[in-house]
PDB file of C-alpha atoms in Angstrom:
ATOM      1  CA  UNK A   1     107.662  97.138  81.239  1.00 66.00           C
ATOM      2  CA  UNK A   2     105.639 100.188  80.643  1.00 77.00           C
ATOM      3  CA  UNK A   3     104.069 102.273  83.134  1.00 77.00           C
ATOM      4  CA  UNK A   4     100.705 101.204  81.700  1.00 92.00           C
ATOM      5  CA  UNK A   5     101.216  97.460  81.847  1.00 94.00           C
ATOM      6  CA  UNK A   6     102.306  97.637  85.707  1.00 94.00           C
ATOM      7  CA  UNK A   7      98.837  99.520  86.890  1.00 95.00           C
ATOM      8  CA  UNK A   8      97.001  96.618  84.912  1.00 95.00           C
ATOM      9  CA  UNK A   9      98.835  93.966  86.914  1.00 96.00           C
ATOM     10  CA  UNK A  10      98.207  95.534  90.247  1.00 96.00           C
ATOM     11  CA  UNK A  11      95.049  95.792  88.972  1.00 96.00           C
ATOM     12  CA  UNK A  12      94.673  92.316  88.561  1.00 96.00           C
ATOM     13  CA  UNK A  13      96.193  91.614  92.160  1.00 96.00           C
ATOM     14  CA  UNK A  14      93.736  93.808  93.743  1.00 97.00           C
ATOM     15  CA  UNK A  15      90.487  92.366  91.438  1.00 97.00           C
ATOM     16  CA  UNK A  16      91.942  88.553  90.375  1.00 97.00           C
ATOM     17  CA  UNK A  17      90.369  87.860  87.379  1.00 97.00           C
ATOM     18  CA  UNK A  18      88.421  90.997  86.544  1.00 97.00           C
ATOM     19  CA  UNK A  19      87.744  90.546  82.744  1.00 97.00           C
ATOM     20  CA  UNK A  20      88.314  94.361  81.627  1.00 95.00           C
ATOM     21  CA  UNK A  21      91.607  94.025  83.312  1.00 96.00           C
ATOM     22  CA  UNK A  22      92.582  90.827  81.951  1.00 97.00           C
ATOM     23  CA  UNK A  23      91.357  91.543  77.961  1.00 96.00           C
ATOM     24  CA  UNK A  24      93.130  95.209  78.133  1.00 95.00           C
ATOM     25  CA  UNK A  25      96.809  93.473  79.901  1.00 97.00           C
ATOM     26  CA  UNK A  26      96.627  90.271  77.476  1.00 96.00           C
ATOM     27  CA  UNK A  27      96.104  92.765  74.210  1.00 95.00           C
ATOM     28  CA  UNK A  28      98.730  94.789  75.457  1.00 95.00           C
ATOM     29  CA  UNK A  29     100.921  91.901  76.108  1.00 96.00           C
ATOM     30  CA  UNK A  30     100.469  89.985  73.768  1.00 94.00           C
ATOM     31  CA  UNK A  31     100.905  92.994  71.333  1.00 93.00           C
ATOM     32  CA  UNK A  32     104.594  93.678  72.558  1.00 94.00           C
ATOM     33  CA  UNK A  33     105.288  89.989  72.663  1.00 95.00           C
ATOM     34  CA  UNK A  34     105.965  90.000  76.349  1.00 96.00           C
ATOM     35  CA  UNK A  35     105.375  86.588  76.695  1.00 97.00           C
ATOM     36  CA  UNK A  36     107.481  86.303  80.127  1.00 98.00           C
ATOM     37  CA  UNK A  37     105.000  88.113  81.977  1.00 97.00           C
ATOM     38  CA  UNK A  38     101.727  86.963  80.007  1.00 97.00           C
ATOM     39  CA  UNK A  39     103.015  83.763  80.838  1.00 98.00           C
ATOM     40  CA  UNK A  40     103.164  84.804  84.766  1.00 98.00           C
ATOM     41  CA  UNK A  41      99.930  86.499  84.788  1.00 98.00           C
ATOM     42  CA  UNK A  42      98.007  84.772  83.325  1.00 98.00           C
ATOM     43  CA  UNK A  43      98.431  81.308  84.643  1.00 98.00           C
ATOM     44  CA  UNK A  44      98.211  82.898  88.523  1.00 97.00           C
ATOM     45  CA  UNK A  45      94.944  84.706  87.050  1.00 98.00           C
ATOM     46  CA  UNK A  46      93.654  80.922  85.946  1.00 97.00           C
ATOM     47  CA  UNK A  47      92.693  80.126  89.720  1.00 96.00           C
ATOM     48  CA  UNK A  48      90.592  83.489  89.281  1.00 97.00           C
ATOM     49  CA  UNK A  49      88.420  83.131  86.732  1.00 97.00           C
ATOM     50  CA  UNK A  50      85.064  81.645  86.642  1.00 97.00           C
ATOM     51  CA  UNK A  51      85.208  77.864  86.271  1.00 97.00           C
ATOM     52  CA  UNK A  52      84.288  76.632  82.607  1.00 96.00           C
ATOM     53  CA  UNK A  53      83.720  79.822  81.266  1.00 96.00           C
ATOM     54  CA  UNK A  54      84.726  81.922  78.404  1.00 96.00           C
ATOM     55  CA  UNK A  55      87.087  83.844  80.647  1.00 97.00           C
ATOM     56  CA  UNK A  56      88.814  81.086  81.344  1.00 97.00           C
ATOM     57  CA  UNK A  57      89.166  79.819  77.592  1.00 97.00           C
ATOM     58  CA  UNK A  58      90.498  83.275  76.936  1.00 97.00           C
ATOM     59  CA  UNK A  59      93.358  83.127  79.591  1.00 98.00           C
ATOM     60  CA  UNK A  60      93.927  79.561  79.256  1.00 98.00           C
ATOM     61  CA  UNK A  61      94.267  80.433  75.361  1.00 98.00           C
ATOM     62  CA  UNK A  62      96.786  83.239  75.933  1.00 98.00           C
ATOM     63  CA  UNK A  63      98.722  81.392  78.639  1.00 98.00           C
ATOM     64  CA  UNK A  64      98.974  78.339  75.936  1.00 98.00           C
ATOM     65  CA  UNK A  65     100.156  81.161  73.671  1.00 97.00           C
ATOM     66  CA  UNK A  66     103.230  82.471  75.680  1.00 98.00           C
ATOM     67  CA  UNK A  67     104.022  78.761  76.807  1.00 98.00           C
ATOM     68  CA  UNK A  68     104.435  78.419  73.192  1.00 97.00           C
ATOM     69  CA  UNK A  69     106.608  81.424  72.307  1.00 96.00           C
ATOM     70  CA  UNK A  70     108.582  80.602  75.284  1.00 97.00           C
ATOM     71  CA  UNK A  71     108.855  76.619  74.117  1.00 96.00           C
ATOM     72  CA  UNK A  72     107.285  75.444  76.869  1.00 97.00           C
ATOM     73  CA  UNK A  73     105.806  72.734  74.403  1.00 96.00           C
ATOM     74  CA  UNK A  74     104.191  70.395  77.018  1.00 97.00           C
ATOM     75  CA  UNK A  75     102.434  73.461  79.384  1.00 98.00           C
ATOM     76  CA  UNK A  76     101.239  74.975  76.060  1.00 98.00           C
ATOM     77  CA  UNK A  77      99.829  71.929  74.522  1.00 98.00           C
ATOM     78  CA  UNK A  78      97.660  71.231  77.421  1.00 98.00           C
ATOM     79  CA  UNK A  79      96.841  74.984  78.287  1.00 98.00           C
ATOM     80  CA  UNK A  80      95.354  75.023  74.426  1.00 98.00           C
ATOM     81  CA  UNK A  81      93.987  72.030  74.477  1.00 98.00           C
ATOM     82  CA  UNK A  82      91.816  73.110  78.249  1.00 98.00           C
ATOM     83  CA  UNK A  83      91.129  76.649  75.928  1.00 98.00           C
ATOM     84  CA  UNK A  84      89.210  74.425  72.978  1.00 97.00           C
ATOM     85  CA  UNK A  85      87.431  72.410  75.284  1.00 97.00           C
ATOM     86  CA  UNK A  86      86.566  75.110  76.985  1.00 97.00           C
ATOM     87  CA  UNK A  87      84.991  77.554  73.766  1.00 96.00           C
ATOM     88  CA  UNK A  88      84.936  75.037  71.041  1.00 96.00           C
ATOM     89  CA  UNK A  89      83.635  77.672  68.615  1.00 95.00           C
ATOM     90  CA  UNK A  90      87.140  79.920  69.329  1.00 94.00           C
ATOM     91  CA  UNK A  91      88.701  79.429  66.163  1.00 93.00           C
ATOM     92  CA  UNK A  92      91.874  81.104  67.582  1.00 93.00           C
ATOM     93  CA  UNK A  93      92.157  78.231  70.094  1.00 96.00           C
ATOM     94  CA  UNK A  94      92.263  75.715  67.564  1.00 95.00           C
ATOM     95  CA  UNK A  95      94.510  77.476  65.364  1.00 94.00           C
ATOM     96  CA  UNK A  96      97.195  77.114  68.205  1.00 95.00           C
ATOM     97  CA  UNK A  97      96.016  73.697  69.603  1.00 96.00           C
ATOM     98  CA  UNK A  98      97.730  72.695  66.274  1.00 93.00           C
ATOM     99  CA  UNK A  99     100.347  74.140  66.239  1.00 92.00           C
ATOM    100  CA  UNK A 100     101.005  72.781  69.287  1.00 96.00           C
ATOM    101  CA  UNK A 101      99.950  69.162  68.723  1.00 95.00           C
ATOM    102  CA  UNK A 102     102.207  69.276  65.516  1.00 92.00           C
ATOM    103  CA  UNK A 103     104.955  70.583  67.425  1.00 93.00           C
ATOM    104  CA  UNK A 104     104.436  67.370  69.637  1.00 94.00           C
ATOM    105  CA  UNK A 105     104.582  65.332  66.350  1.00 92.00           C
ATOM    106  CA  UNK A 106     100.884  64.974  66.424  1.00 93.00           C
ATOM    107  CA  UNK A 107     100.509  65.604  62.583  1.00 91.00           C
ATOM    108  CA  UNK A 108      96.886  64.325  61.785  1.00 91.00           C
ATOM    109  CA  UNK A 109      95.332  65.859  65.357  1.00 94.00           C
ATOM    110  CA  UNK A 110      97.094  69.109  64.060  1.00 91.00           C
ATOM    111  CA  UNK A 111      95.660  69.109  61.040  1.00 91.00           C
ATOM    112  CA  UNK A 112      92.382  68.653  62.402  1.00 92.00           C
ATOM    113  CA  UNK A 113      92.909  71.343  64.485  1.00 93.00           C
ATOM    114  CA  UNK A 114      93.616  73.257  62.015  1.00 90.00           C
ATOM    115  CA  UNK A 115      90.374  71.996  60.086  1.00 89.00           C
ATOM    116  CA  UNK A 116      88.103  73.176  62.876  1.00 93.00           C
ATOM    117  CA  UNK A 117      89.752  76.717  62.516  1.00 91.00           C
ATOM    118  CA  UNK A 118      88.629  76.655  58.926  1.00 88.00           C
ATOM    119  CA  UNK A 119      85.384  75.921  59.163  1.00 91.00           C
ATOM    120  CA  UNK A 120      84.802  78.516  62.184  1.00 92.00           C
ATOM    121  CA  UNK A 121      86.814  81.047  60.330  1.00 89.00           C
ATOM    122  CA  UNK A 122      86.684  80.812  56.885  1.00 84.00           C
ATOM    123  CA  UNK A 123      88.782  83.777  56.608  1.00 82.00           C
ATOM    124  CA  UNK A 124      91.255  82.938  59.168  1.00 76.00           C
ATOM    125  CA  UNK A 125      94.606  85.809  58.180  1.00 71.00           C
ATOM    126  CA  UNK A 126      96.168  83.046  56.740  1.00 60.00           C
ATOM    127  CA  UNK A 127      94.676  82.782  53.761  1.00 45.00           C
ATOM    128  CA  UNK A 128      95.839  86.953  53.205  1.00 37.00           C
ATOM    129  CA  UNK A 129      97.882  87.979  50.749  1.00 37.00           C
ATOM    130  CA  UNK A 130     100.286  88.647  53.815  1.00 36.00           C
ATOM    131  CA  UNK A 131     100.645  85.302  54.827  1.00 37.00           C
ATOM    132  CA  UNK A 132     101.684  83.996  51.383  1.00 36.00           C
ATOM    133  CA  UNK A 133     105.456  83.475  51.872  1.00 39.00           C
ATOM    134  CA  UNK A 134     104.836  81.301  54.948  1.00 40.00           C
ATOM    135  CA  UNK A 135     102.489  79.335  52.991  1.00 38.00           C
ATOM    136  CA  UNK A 136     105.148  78.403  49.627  1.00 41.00           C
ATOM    137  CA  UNK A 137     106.957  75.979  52.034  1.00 44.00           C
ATOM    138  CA  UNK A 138     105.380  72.961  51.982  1.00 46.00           C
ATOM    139  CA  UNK A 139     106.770  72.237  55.652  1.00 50.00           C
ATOM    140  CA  UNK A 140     104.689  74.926  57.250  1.00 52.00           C
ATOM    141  CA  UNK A 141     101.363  73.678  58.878  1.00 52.00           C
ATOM    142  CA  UNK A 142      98.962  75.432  57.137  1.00 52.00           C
ATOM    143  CA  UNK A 143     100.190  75.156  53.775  1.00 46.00           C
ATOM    144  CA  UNK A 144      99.770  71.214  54.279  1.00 49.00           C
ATOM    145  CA  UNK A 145      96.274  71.444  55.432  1.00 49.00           C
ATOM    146  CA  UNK A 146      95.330  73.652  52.342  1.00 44.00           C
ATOM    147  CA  UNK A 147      97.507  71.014  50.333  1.00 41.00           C
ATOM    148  CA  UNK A 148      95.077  68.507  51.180  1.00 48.00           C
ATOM    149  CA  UNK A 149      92.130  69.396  51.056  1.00 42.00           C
TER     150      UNK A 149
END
């Protein structure tokens, strides 16, 4: 863990649920792909953050997102789902609500999921030229909801 990383948790335990804190520790953990200790963090820092607020769409979101990463299928699915219903407008947060429902074998809530994300963000990185090999397979999420449209 870097040196950096440890202040901003200490941080955190000394001012739960300060947003700087919490949008400087999840970029930087979620950059590195720490998802261990996003996963930690961030669901303590829940019971911190101001009830039904975009603070807590934003940790719910990134505690979904290490759940996820981790396979925690069921925790994720629920944290994502609480992060949409939260910010409806976070296109982010429905762009991993379906991967999550689909992962749960939800296929047509998952591709509405993945609807909403389109029309908030038209130009979600998935339609990129960098995203092109994932989207040949026909198996892969998003290439079925461009499929059908």
């Amino acid at each position: 863990m870097q040196p950096q990383t440890e202040t901003l948790i200490q941080g955190l335990v000394a001012v739960p649920g300060d947003p700087g804190l919490l949008q400087l520790l999840g970029n930087q953990l979620e950059a590195s792909g720490d998802w261990p200790t996003l996963r930690r963090v961030f669901l303590q820092q829940l019971a911190h953050v101001p009830k039904g607020s975009d603070l807590e769409a934003y940790v719910a979101y990134l505690s979904a997102k290490a759940c996820h990463e981790l396979g925690e299928s069921r925790e994720a699915l629920s944290l994502a789902g609480r992060a949409v219903q939260l910010n409806a407008g976070f296109a982010y947060g429905h762009h991993l609500h379906g991967h999550c429902l689909a992962r749960a074998g939800r296929r047509s809530e998952a591709i509405a999921a993945q609807h909403r994300c389109a029309e908030l963000a038209p130009a979600f990185p998935w339609r990129s030229e960098e995203h092109t090999s994932e989207l040949q397979s026909p198996d892969h999420l998003v290439c079925r909801l461009l499929l059908e449209k």
